[in-house]
PDB file of C-alpha atoms in Angstrom:
ATOM      1  CA  UNK F   1       0.008   0.181  -0.285  1.00  0.00           C
ATOM      2  CA  UNK F   2       1.392   3.008  -1.064  1.00  0.00           C
ATOM      3  CA  UNK F   3       1.913   5.943   1.490  1.00  0.00           C
ATOM      4  CA  UNK F   4       0.912  10.112   1.893  1.00  0.00           C
ATOM      5  CA  UNK F   5       1.233  12.367   4.224  1.00  0.00           C
ATOM      6  CA  UNK F   6      -0.137  15.264   4.769  1.00  0.00           C
ATOM      7  CA  UNK F   7       0.691  17.922   7.751  1.00  0.00           C
ATOM      8  CA  UNK F   8      -2.122  20.715   7.706  1.00  0.00           C
ATOM      9  CA  UNK F   9      -4.666  22.056   9.745  1.00  0.00           C
ATOM     10  CA  UNK F  10      -8.402  20.226  10.800  1.00  0.00           C
ATOM     11  CA  UNK F  11     -11.382  21.788   9.471  1.00  0.00           C
ATOM     12  CA  UNK F  12     -13.947  21.056  12.070  1.00  0.00           C
ATOM     13  CA  UNK F  13     -16.636  21.218   9.133  1.00  0.00           C
ATOM     14  CA  UNK F  14     -14.764  18.316   6.911  1.00  0.00           C
ATOM     15  CA  UNK F  15     -14.633  20.306   3.607  1.00  0.00           C
ATOM     16  CA  UNK F  16     -11.552  21.466   3.708  1.00  0.00           C
ATOM     17  CA  UNK F  17      -8.107  21.021   5.342  1.00  0.00           C
ATOM     18  CA  UNK F  18      -6.409  17.411   6.225  1.00  0.00           C
ATOM     19  CA  UNK F  19     -10.042  15.946   5.939  1.00  0.00           C
ATOM     20  CA  UNK F  20      -9.927  16.994   2.461  1.00  0.00           C
ATOM     21  CA  UNK F  21      -6.641  15.319   2.038  1.00  0.00           C
ATOM     22  CA  UNK F  22      -7.626  12.663   3.837  1.00  0.00           C
ATOM     23  CA  UNK F  23     -10.744  12.075   1.436  1.00  0.00           C
ATOM     24  CA  UNK F  24      -8.527  12.692  -1.441  1.00  0.00           C
ATOM     25  CA  UNK F  25      -6.094   9.931  -0.682  1.00  0.00           C
ATOM     26  CA  UNK F  26      -8.443   7.088  -0.184  1.00  0.00           C
ATOM     27  CA  UNK F  27     -10.122   8.280  -3.789  1.00  0.00           C
ATOM     28  CA  UNK F  28      -6.733   7.723  -4.951  1.00  0.00           C
ATOM     29  CA  UNK F  29      -6.306   4.165  -3.308  1.00  0.00           C
ATOM     30  CA  UNK F  30      -3.030   5.545  -0.912  1.00  0.00           C
ATOM     31  CA  UNK F  31      -3.192   5.161   2.707  1.00  0.00           C
ATOM     32  CA  UNK F  32      -3.465   8.889   4.060  1.00  0.00           C
ATOM     33  CA  UNK F  33      -1.576   9.716   7.147  1.00  0.00           C
ATOM     34  CA  UNK F  34      -1.237  13.613   9.463  1.00  0.00           C
ATOM     35  CA  UNK F  35       0.795  15.842  11.241  1.00  0.00           C
ATOM     36  CA  UNK F  36      -1.891  18.401  12.451  1.00  0.00           C
ATOM     37  CA  UNK F  37      -0.622  21.685  12.978  1.00  0.00           C
ATOM     38  CA  UNK F  38      -3.628  23.300  13.620  1.00  0.00           C
ATOM     39  CA  UNK F  39      -7.355  22.693  14.933  1.00  0.00           C
ATOM     40  CA  UNK F  40      -9.949  25.057  13.273  1.00  0.00           C
ATOM     41  CA  UNK F  41     -13.558  25.990  14.950  1.00  0.00           C
ATOM     42  CA  UNK F  42     -14.839  26.094  11.300  1.00  0.00           C
ATOM     43  CA  UNK F  43     -18.207  25.303   9.445  1.00  0.00           C
ATOM     44  CA  UNK F  44     -19.328  26.590   5.920  1.00  0.00           C
ATOM     45  CA  UNK F  45     -19.530  29.698   6.914  1.00  0.00           C
ATOM     46  CA  UNK F  46     -16.265  30.307   8.323  1.00  0.00           C
ATOM     47  CA  UNK F  47     -13.486  30.493  10.811  1.00  0.00           C
ATOM     48  CA  UNK F  48     -13.851  31.142  14.535  1.00  0.00           C
ATOM     49  CA  UNK F  49     -11.619  29.695  15.977  1.00  0.00           C
ATOM     50  CA  UNK F  50      -7.875  28.427  16.050  1.00  0.00           C
ATOM     51  CA  UNK F  51      -5.838  26.653  18.082  1.00  0.00           C
ATOM     52  CA  UNK F  52      -1.788  25.856  17.034  1.00  0.00           C
ATOM     53  CA  UNK F  53      -0.245  22.620  17.754  1.00  0.00           C
ATOM     54  CA  UNK F  54       3.099  23.000  20.152  1.00  0.00           C
ATOM     55  CA  UNK F  55       5.703  22.974  17.276  1.00  0.00           C
ATOM     56  CA  UNK F  56       7.917  20.049  18.596  1.00  0.00           C
ATOM     57  CA  UNK F  57       4.648  17.892  18.847  1.00  0.00           C
ATOM     58  CA  UNK F  58       3.577  18.676  14.456  1.00  0.00           C
ATOM     59  CA  UNK F  59       7.594  17.844  14.345  1.00  0.00           C
ATOM     60  CA  UNK F  60       7.187  14.530  16.006  1.00  0.00           C
ATOM     61  CA  UNK F  61       3.836  13.569  14.369  1.00  0.00           C
ATOM     62  CA  UNK F  62       6.321  14.017  11.043  1.00  0.00           C
ATOM     63  CA  UNK F  63       9.077  12.179  12.507  1.00  0.00           C
ATOM     64  CA  UNK F  64       6.850   9.082  13.753  1.00  0.00           C
ATOM     65  CA  UNK F  65       4.865   8.287  10.601  1.00  0.00           C
ATOM     66  CA  UNK F  66       8.054   8.907   8.423  1.00  0.00           C
ATOM     67  CA  UNK F  67       9.897   6.414  10.481  1.00  0.00           C
ATOM     68  CA  UNK F  68       7.349   3.782  10.315  1.00  0.00           C
ATOM     69  CA  UNK F  69       5.182   4.237   7.748  1.00  0.00           C
ATOM     70  CA  UNK F  70       7.817   5.867   5.008  1.00  0.00           C
ATOM     71  CA  UNK F  71       5.546   8.063   2.905  1.00  0.00           C
ATOM     72  CA  UNK F  72       5.756   7.932  -0.518  1.00  0.00           C
ATOM     73  CA  UNK F  73       4.849  11.974  -1.081  1.00  0.00           C
ATOM     74  CA  UNK F  74       4.300  14.770   1.620  1.00  0.00           C
ATOM     75  CA  UNK F  75       1.916  17.861   1.335  1.00  0.00           C
ATOM     76  CA  UNK F  76       1.440  20.543   3.333  1.00  0.00           C
ATOM     77  CA  UNK F  77      -1.568  22.620   3.472  1.00  0.00           C
ATOM     78  CA  UNK F  78      -2.177  25.225   6.751  1.00  0.00           C
ATOM     79  CA  UNK F  79       1.361  25.918   8.642  1.00  0.00           C
ATOM     80  CA  UNK F  80      -0.217  28.378  10.961  1.00  0.00           C
ATOM     81  CA  UNK F  81       2.977  30.252  12.361  1.00  0.00           C
ATOM     82  CA  UNK F  82       6.614  30.459  11.931  1.00  0.00           C
ATOM     83  CA  UNK F  83       7.666  28.648  14.738  1.00  0.00           C
ATOM     84  CA  UNK F  84       5.146  25.951  13.680  1.00  0.00           C
ATOM     85  CA  UNK F  85       6.988  26.476  10.037  1.00  0.00           C
ATOM     86  CA  UNK F  86      10.240  26.185  11.148  1.00  0.00           C
ATOM     87  CA  UNK F  87       9.796  23.295  12.962  1.00  0.00           C
ATOM     88  CA  UNK F  88       8.235  21.464  10.218  1.00  0.00           C
ATOM     89  CA  UNK F  89      11.164  22.418   7.968  1.00  0.00           C
ATOM     90  CA  UNK F  90      13.687  20.924  10.450  1.00  0.00           C
ATOM     91  CA  UNK F  91      11.683  17.788  10.545  1.00  0.00           C
ATOM     92  CA  UNK F  92      11.618  17.669   6.506  1.00  0.00           C
ATOM     93  CA  UNK F  93      15.759  17.931   6.117  1.00  0.00           C
ATOM     94  CA  UNK F  94      16.103  15.477   8.603  1.00  0.00           C
ATOM     95  CA  UNK F  95      13.900  12.971   7.056  1.00  0.00           C
ATOM     96  CA  UNK F  96      14.767  13.728   3.407  1.00  0.00           C
ATOM     97  CA  UNK F  97      11.590  15.467   2.481  1.00  0.00           C
ATOM     98  CA  UNK F  98      11.747  17.459  -0.461  1.00  0.00           C
ATOM     99  CA  UNK F  99      14.355  19.081  -2.656  1.00  0.00           C
ATOM    100  CA  UNK F 100      17.152  17.940   0.108  1.00  0.00           C
ATOM    101  CA  UNK F 101      16.263  14.024   0.184  1.00  0.00           C
ATOM    102  CA  UNK F 102      13.977  11.514  -1.717  1.00  0.00           C
ATOM    103  CA  UNK F 103      10.653  12.111  -0.618  1.00  0.00           C
ATOM    104  CA  UNK F 104       8.372  14.550  -3.153  1.00  0.00           C
ATOM    105  CA  UNK F 105       7.446  17.587  -1.189  1.00  0.00           C
ATOM    106  CA  UNK F 106       3.609  19.345  -2.732  1.00  0.00           C
ATOM    107  CA  UNK F 107       3.486  22.870  -0.686  1.00  0.00           C
ATOM    108  CA  UNK F 108       0.061  24.527  -0.805  1.00  0.00           C
ATOM    109  CA  UNK F 109       0.744  27.599   0.540  1.00  0.00           C
ATOM    110  CA  UNK F 110      -2.309  28.272   2.345  1.00  0.00           C
ATOM    111  CA  UNK F 111      -2.792  31.703   3.159  1.00  0.00           C
ATOM    112  CA  UNK F 112      -6.458  32.239   4.212  1.00  0.00           C
ATOM    113  CA  UNK F 113     -10.041  30.477   3.975  1.00  0.00           C
ATOM    114  CA  UNK F 114     -12.221  30.612   0.955  1.00  0.00           C
ATOM    115  CA  UNK F 115     -13.984  33.068   3.214  1.00  0.00           C
ATOM    116  CA  UNK F 116     -11.212  35.634   3.603  1.00  0.00           C
ATOM    117  CA  UNK F 117     -10.480  33.882   7.235  1.00  0.00           C
ATOM    118  CA  UNK F 118      -6.798  34.487   7.618  1.00  0.00           C
ATOM    119  CA  UNK F 119      -4.794  30.584   8.575  1.00  0.00           C
ATOM    120  CA  UNK F 120      -1.000  32.021   8.757  1.00  0.00           C
ATOM    121  CA  UNK F 121      -0.107  34.816  10.925  1.00  0.00           C
ATOM    122  CA  UNK F 122       0.956  37.946   9.446  1.00  0.00           C
ATOM    123  CA  UNK F 123       4.695  37.235  10.992  1.00  0.00           C
ATOM    124  CA  UNK F 124       5.004  34.058   9.140  1.00  0.00           C
ATOM    125  CA  UNK F 125       5.056  34.647   5.780  1.00  0.00           C
ATOM    126  CA  UNK F 126       8.703  35.211   6.015  1.00  0.00           C
ATOM    127  CA  UNK F 127       9.611  31.811   7.382  1.00  0.00           C
ATOM    128  CA  UNK F 128       6.480  30.225   4.398  1.00  0.00           C
ATOM    129  CA  UNK F 129       8.764  31.416   1.715  1.00  0.00           C
ATOM    130  CA  UNK F 130      11.908  29.639   3.744  1.00  0.00           C
ATOM    131  CA  UNK F 131      10.361  26.361   3.064  1.00  0.00           C
ATOM    132  CA  UNK F 132       9.826  26.923  -0.691  1.00  0.00           C
ATOM    133  CA  UNK F 133      13.558  26.004  -1.408  1.00  0.00           C
ATOM    134  CA  UNK F 134      12.735  22.776  -0.046  1.00  0.00           C
ATOM    135  CA  UNK F 135       9.492  21.880  -1.954  1.00  0.00           C
ATOM    136  CA  UNK F 136       8.907  19.727  -5.440  1.00  0.00           C
ATOM    137  CA  UNK F 137       5.975  22.299  -6.348  1.00  0.00           C
ATOM    138  CA  UNK F 138       4.513  25.253  -4.642  1.00  0.00           C
ATOM    139  CA  UNK F 139       0.835  25.465  -5.207  1.00  0.00           C
ATOM    140  CA  UNK F 140      -0.685  28.792  -4.440  1.00  0.00           C
ATOM    141  CA  UNK F 141      -3.938  30.449  -6.064  1.00  0.00           C
ATOM    142  CA  UNK F 142      -3.974  34.265  -7.463  1.00  0.00           C
ATOM    143  CA  UNK F 143      -4.763  35.502  -3.865  1.00  0.00           C
ATOM    144  CA  UNK F 144      -2.015  33.846  -2.493  1.00  0.00           C
ATOM    145  CA  UNK F 145       0.812  34.902  -5.219  1.00  0.00           C
ATOM    146  CA  UNK F 146      -0.047  38.342  -4.623  1.00  0.00           C
ATOM    147  CA  UNK F 147       0.532  38.349  -1.159  1.00  0.00           C
ATOM    148  CA  UNK F 148       3.554  36.175  -1.054  1.00  0.00           C
ATOM    149  CA  UNK F 149       5.188  38.203  -4.102  1.00  0.00           C
ATOM    150  CA  UNK F 150       3.251  40.648  -4.849  1.00  0.00           C
ATOM    151  CA  UNK F 151       1.935  40.070  -8.170  1.00  0.00           C
ATOM    152  CA  UNK F 152      -1.658  38.490  -9.770  1.00  0.00           C
ATOM    153  CA  UNK F 153       0.324  37.740 -13.295  1.00  0.00           C
ATOM    154  CA  UNK F 154       0.750  33.859 -14.005  1.00  0.00           C
ATOM    155  CA  UNK F 155       3.592  34.091 -15.357  1.00  0.00           C
ATOM    156  CA  UNK F 156       5.704  36.955 -13.390  1.00  0.00           C
ATOM    157  CA  UNK F 157       4.147  35.292 -10.246  1.00  0.00           C
ATOM    158  CA  UNK F 158       5.658  31.831 -11.584  1.00  0.00           C
ATOM    159  CA  UNK F 159       8.749  33.365 -12.277  1.00  0.00           C
ATOM    160  CA  UNK F 160       9.409  35.245  -8.618  1.00  0.00           C
ATOM    161  CA  UNK F 161       8.313  31.998  -6.700  1.00  0.00           C
ATOM    162  CA  UNK F 162      11.009  29.558  -8.754  1.00  0.00           C
ATOM    163  CA  UNK F 163      13.270  32.534  -7.496  1.00  0.00           C
ATOM    164  CA  UNK F 164      12.736  31.242  -4.043  1.00  0.00           C
ATOM    165  CA  UNK F 165      13.463  27.838  -5.035  1.00  0.00           C
ATOM    166  CA  UNK F 166      11.309  25.215  -5.754  1.00  0.00           C
ATOM    167  CA  UNK F 167      11.532  22.797  -8.182  1.00  0.00           C
ATOM    168  CA  UNK F 168       8.282  23.507  -9.956  1.00  0.00           C
ATOM    169  CA  UNK F 169       5.706  26.308  -9.731  1.00  0.00           C
ATOM    170  CA  UNK F 170       1.826  26.231  -9.844  1.00  0.00           C
ATOM    171  CA  UNK F 171      -0.196  28.886 -10.136  1.00  0.00           C
ATOM    172  CA  UNK F 172      -3.794  28.340 -10.470  1.00  0.00           C
ATOM    173  CA  UNK F 173      -6.491  30.719 -11.987  1.00  0.00           C
ATOM    174  CA  UNK F 174      -9.212  30.008 -10.241  1.00  0.00           C
ATOM    175  CA  UNK F 175      -9.413  33.156  -8.615  1.00  0.00           C
ATOM    176  CA  UNK F 176      -9.376  35.192 -12.432  1.00  0.00           C
ATOM    177  CA  UNK F 177     -12.061  35.595 -14.236  1.00  0.00           C
ATOM    178  CA  UNK F 178     -13.645  34.908 -17.368  1.00  0.00           C
ATOM    179  CA  UNK F 179     -14.977  31.433 -18.400  1.00  0.00           C
ATOM    180  CA  UNK F 180     -12.262  29.870 -18.804  1.00  0.00           C
ATOM    181  CA  UNK F 181      -9.645  28.968 -16.089  1.00  0.00           C
ATOM    182  CA  UNK F 182      -6.243  28.620 -16.549  1.00  0.00           C
ATOM    183  CA  UNK F 183      -3.596  26.904 -14.111  1.00  0.00           C
ATOM    184  CA  UNK F 184       0.384  27.315 -15.276  1.00  0.00           C
ATOM    185  CA  UNK F 185       3.241  24.678 -14.095  1.00  0.00           C
ATOM    186  CA  UNK F 186       6.650  25.782 -15.185  1.00  0.00           C
ATOM    187  CA  UNK F 187      10.344  24.793 -13.944  1.00  0.00           C
ATOM    188  CA  UNK F 188      11.091  28.186 -15.303  1.00  0.00           C
ATOM    189  CA  UNK F 189      12.081  26.178 -18.800  1.00  0.00           C
ATOM    190  CA  UNK F 190       9.527  24.763 -20.004  1.00  0.00           C
ATOM    191  CA  UNK F 191       5.436  25.130 -19.811  1.00  0.00           C
ATOM    192  CA  UNK F 192       2.046  23.464 -19.354  1.00  0.00           C
ATOM    193  CA  UNK F 193      -1.180  25.060 -19.739  1.00  0.00           C
ATOM    194  CA  UNK F 194      -4.532  23.220 -18.436  1.00  0.00           C
ATOM    195  CA  UNK F 195      -7.220  24.558 -19.213  1.00  0.00           C
ATOM    196  CA  UNK F 196     -10.351  24.236 -18.543  1.00  0.00           C
ATOM    197  CA  UNK F 197     -14.676  25.679 -18.055  1.00  0.00           C
ATOM    198  CA  UNK F 198     -15.398  27.293 -14.998  1.00  0.00           C
ATOM    199  CA  UNK F 199     -18.823  25.021 -13.354  1.00  0.00           C
ATOM    200  CA  UNK F 200     -20.423  27.505 -11.816  1.00  0.00           C
ATOM    201  CA  UNK F 201     -21.042  26.675  -8.115  1.00  0.00           C
ATOM    202  CA  UNK F 202     -20.279  28.272  -4.842  1.00  0.00           C
ATOM    203  CA  UNK F 203     -19.720  24.588  -3.498  1.00  0.00           C
ATOM    204  CA  UNK F 204     -15.578  24.437  -4.139  1.00  0.00           C
ATOM    205  CA  UNK F 205     -14.676  24.277  -0.091  1.00  0.00           C
ATOM    206  CA  UNK F 206     -11.851  22.552   0.237  1.00  0.00           C
ATOM    207  CA  UNK F 207     -10.961  22.412  -3.948  1.00  0.00           C
ATOM    208  CA  UNK F 208      -7.382  23.898  -3.473  1.00  0.00           C
ATOM    209  CA  UNK F 209      -6.595  21.160  -0.907  1.00  0.00           C
ATOM    210  CA  UNK F 210      -8.101  18.504  -2.728  1.00  0.00           C
ATOM    211  CA  UNK F 211      -5.907  19.305  -5.890  1.00  0.00           C
ATOM    212  CA  UNK F 212      -2.521  18.997  -3.675  1.00  0.00           C
ATOM    213  CA  UNK F 213      -3.798  16.435  -2.084  1.00  0.00           C
ATOM    214  CA  UNK F 214      -4.375  14.630  -5.642  1.00  0.00           C
ATOM    215  CA  UNK F 215      -0.707  16.015  -6.841  1.00  0.00           C
ATOM    216  CA  UNK F 216       0.902  14.280  -3.975  1.00  0.00           C
ATOM    217  CA  UNK F 217      -0.891  10.649  -4.125  1.00  0.00           C
ATOM    218  CA  UNK F 218      -0.198  10.121  -7.736  1.00  0.00           C
ATOM    219  CA  UNK F 219       3.297  11.401  -6.717  1.00  0.00           C
ATOM    220  CA  UNK F 220       3.368   8.289  -3.833  1.00  0.00           C
ATOM    221  CA  UNK F 221       2.133   6.048  -6.893  1.00  0.00           C
ATOM    222  CA  UNK F 222       5.492   6.503  -8.571  1.00  0.00           C
ATOM    223  CA  UNK F 223       4.111   9.385 -11.408  1.00  0.00           C
ATOM    224  CA  UNK F 224       6.328  12.421 -12.703  1.00  0.00           C
ATOM    225  CA  UNK F 225       5.278  15.473 -11.491  1.00  0.00           C
ATOM    226  CA  UNK F 226       3.318  16.821 -14.647  1.00  0.00           C
ATOM    227  CA  UNK F 227       1.478  13.037 -14.771  1.00  0.00           C
ATOM    228  CA  UNK F 228       0.383  14.350 -11.336  1.00  0.00           C
ATOM    229  CA  UNK F 229      -0.371  17.657 -12.028  1.00  0.00           C
ATOM    230  CA  UNK F 230      -2.322  16.822 -15.420  1.00  0.00           C
ATOM    231  CA  UNK F 231      -3.844  13.495 -13.024  1.00  0.00           C
ATOM    232  CA  UNK F 232      -5.139  16.442  -9.980  1.00  0.00           C
ATOM    233  CA  UNK F 233      -6.294  18.587 -13.048  1.00  0.00           C
ATOM    234  CA  UNK F 234      -8.934  16.367 -13.809  1.00  0.00           C
ATOM    235  CA  UNK F 235      -9.659  14.718 -10.439  1.00  0.00           C
ATOM    236  CA  UNK F 236     -10.540  18.016  -9.243  1.00  0.00           C
ATOM    237  CA  UNK F 237     -12.988  18.579 -11.916  1.00  0.00           C
ATOM    238  CA  UNK F 238     -14.849  15.906 -11.356  1.00  0.00           C
ATOM    239  CA  UNK F 239     -14.356  16.558  -7.218  1.00  0.00           C
ATOM    240  CA  UNK F 240     -16.067  20.177  -7.995  1.00  0.00           C
ATOM    241  CA  UNK F 241     -18.826  19.080 -10.422  1.00  0.00           C
ATOM    242  CA  UNK F 242     -20.180  16.146  -7.486  1.00  0.00           C
ATOM    243  CA  UNK F 243     -19.467  18.996  -4.751  1.00  0.00           C
ATOM    244  CA  UNK F 244     -22.640  19.210  -2.799  1.00  0.00           C
ATOM    245  CA  UNK F 245     -24.781  21.727  -0.236  1.00  0.00           C
ATOM    246  CA  UNK F 246     -24.679  21.350   2.945  1.00  0.00           C
ATOM    247  CA  UNK F 247     -24.983  23.826   6.335  1.00  0.00           C
ATOM    248  CA  UNK F 248     -25.595  27.623   5.018  1.00  0.00           C
ATOM    249  CA  UNK F 249     -22.552  28.650   3.183  1.00  0.00           C
ATOM    250  CA  UNK F 250     -20.073  27.211   0.618  1.00  0.00           C
ATOM    251  CA  UNK F 251     -20.486  23.356   0.690  1.00  0.00           C
ATOM    252  CA  UNK F 252     -17.595  20.819  -0.035  1.00  0.00           C
ATOM    253  CA  UNK F 253     -16.309  19.370  -3.032  1.00  0.00           C
ATOM    254  CA  UNK F 254     -16.588  15.793  -3.542  1.00  0.00           C
ATOM    255  CA  UNK F 255     -14.379  12.831  -3.631  1.00  0.00           C
ATOM    256  CA  UNK F 256     -15.164  10.373  -5.792  1.00  0.00           C
ATOM    257  CA  UNK F 257     -13.302   7.100  -6.422  1.00  0.00           C
ATOM    258  CA  UNK F 258     -10.098   8.065  -9.119  1.00  0.00           C
ATOM    259  CA  UNK F 259      -7.630   5.280  -8.629  1.00  0.00           C
ATOM    260  CA  UNK F 260      -7.323   4.800 -12.567  1.00  0.00           C
ATOM    261  CA  UNK F 261      -6.977   8.677 -14.011  1.00  0.00           C
ATOM    262  CA  UNK F 262      -7.554   8.212 -17.257  1.00  0.00           C
ATOM    263  CA  UNK F 263     -11.013   7.462 -16.374  1.00  0.00           C
ATOM    264  CA  UNK F 264     -11.297  10.950 -15.683  1.00  0.00           C
ATOM    265  CA  UNK F 265     -12.615  13.753 -18.120  1.00  0.00           C
ATOM    266  CA  UNK F 266     -10.242  16.040 -20.120  1.00  0.00           C
ATOM    267  CA  UNK F 267      -9.831  18.879 -17.582  1.00  0.00           C
ATOM    268  CA  UNK F 268     -10.554  20.800 -21.409  1.00  0.00           C
ATOM    269  CA  UNK F 269     -13.776  19.895 -21.793  1.00  0.00           C
ATOM    270  CA  UNK F 270     -15.096  21.061 -18.032  1.00  0.00           C
ATOM    271  CA  UNK F 271     -13.576  21.645 -14.828  1.00  0.00           C
ATOM    272  CA  UNK F 272     -12.515  24.715 -12.344  1.00  0.00           C
ATOM    273  CA  UNK F 273     -10.132  26.621 -10.738  1.00  0.00           C
ATOM    274  CA  UNK F 274      -8.787  25.888  -7.740  1.00  0.00           C
TER     275      UNK F 274
END
């Protein structure tokens, strides 16, 4: 059984965070493990509280999972604070996670919820940027690129992100405008554009987490990065197409089985930005 690890926060509403990651890992036939960084008080309407996990406890969760279960890929989500990020970076280096080792790292730089609630302390941005040098791929949306590198232009954002040291940048276009959503994957030399039509729904909670977790699941299963990103884009398209309403706010995306990515729809035919 292939194993993936998510280092992320808990969403009490069950739509995003490590809950979405675990749903996605399971959909791809990968055993999911967790290192919890924070517990949010959250539902479909918003985030009303955050409790951060002590940094050493986060690092210890990573350690015991890696030593016993040997994940084939790691994905990060909400990292909350600079001390937690620093502890995570040290743990990744020690255990060969990311570019310094043999375990690929998908870094989703989660800064805020889809409701606009902060999920990262303002003074943690520099610490988060310093973690990029370990990443196999970073996966920000346009709001996050504006915060991290000062631009929403995808090519310019990708260039600036790559200067921080990741092997690849995947700049997602779902927070843009127009009838199409285009995500850009680049290593600074070649480009892969993933084009999709926007699905008109407010039920997209957890779509970014799902995309990143799908990439990690496919990397854990042996895909190249380009193949993993393509499969993940197709999967998140299907996830949004099977989203549903629950609660009074934004409902979550669905997580249908996806053990055979070739069965998923072409992202150029229908899709959603994440």
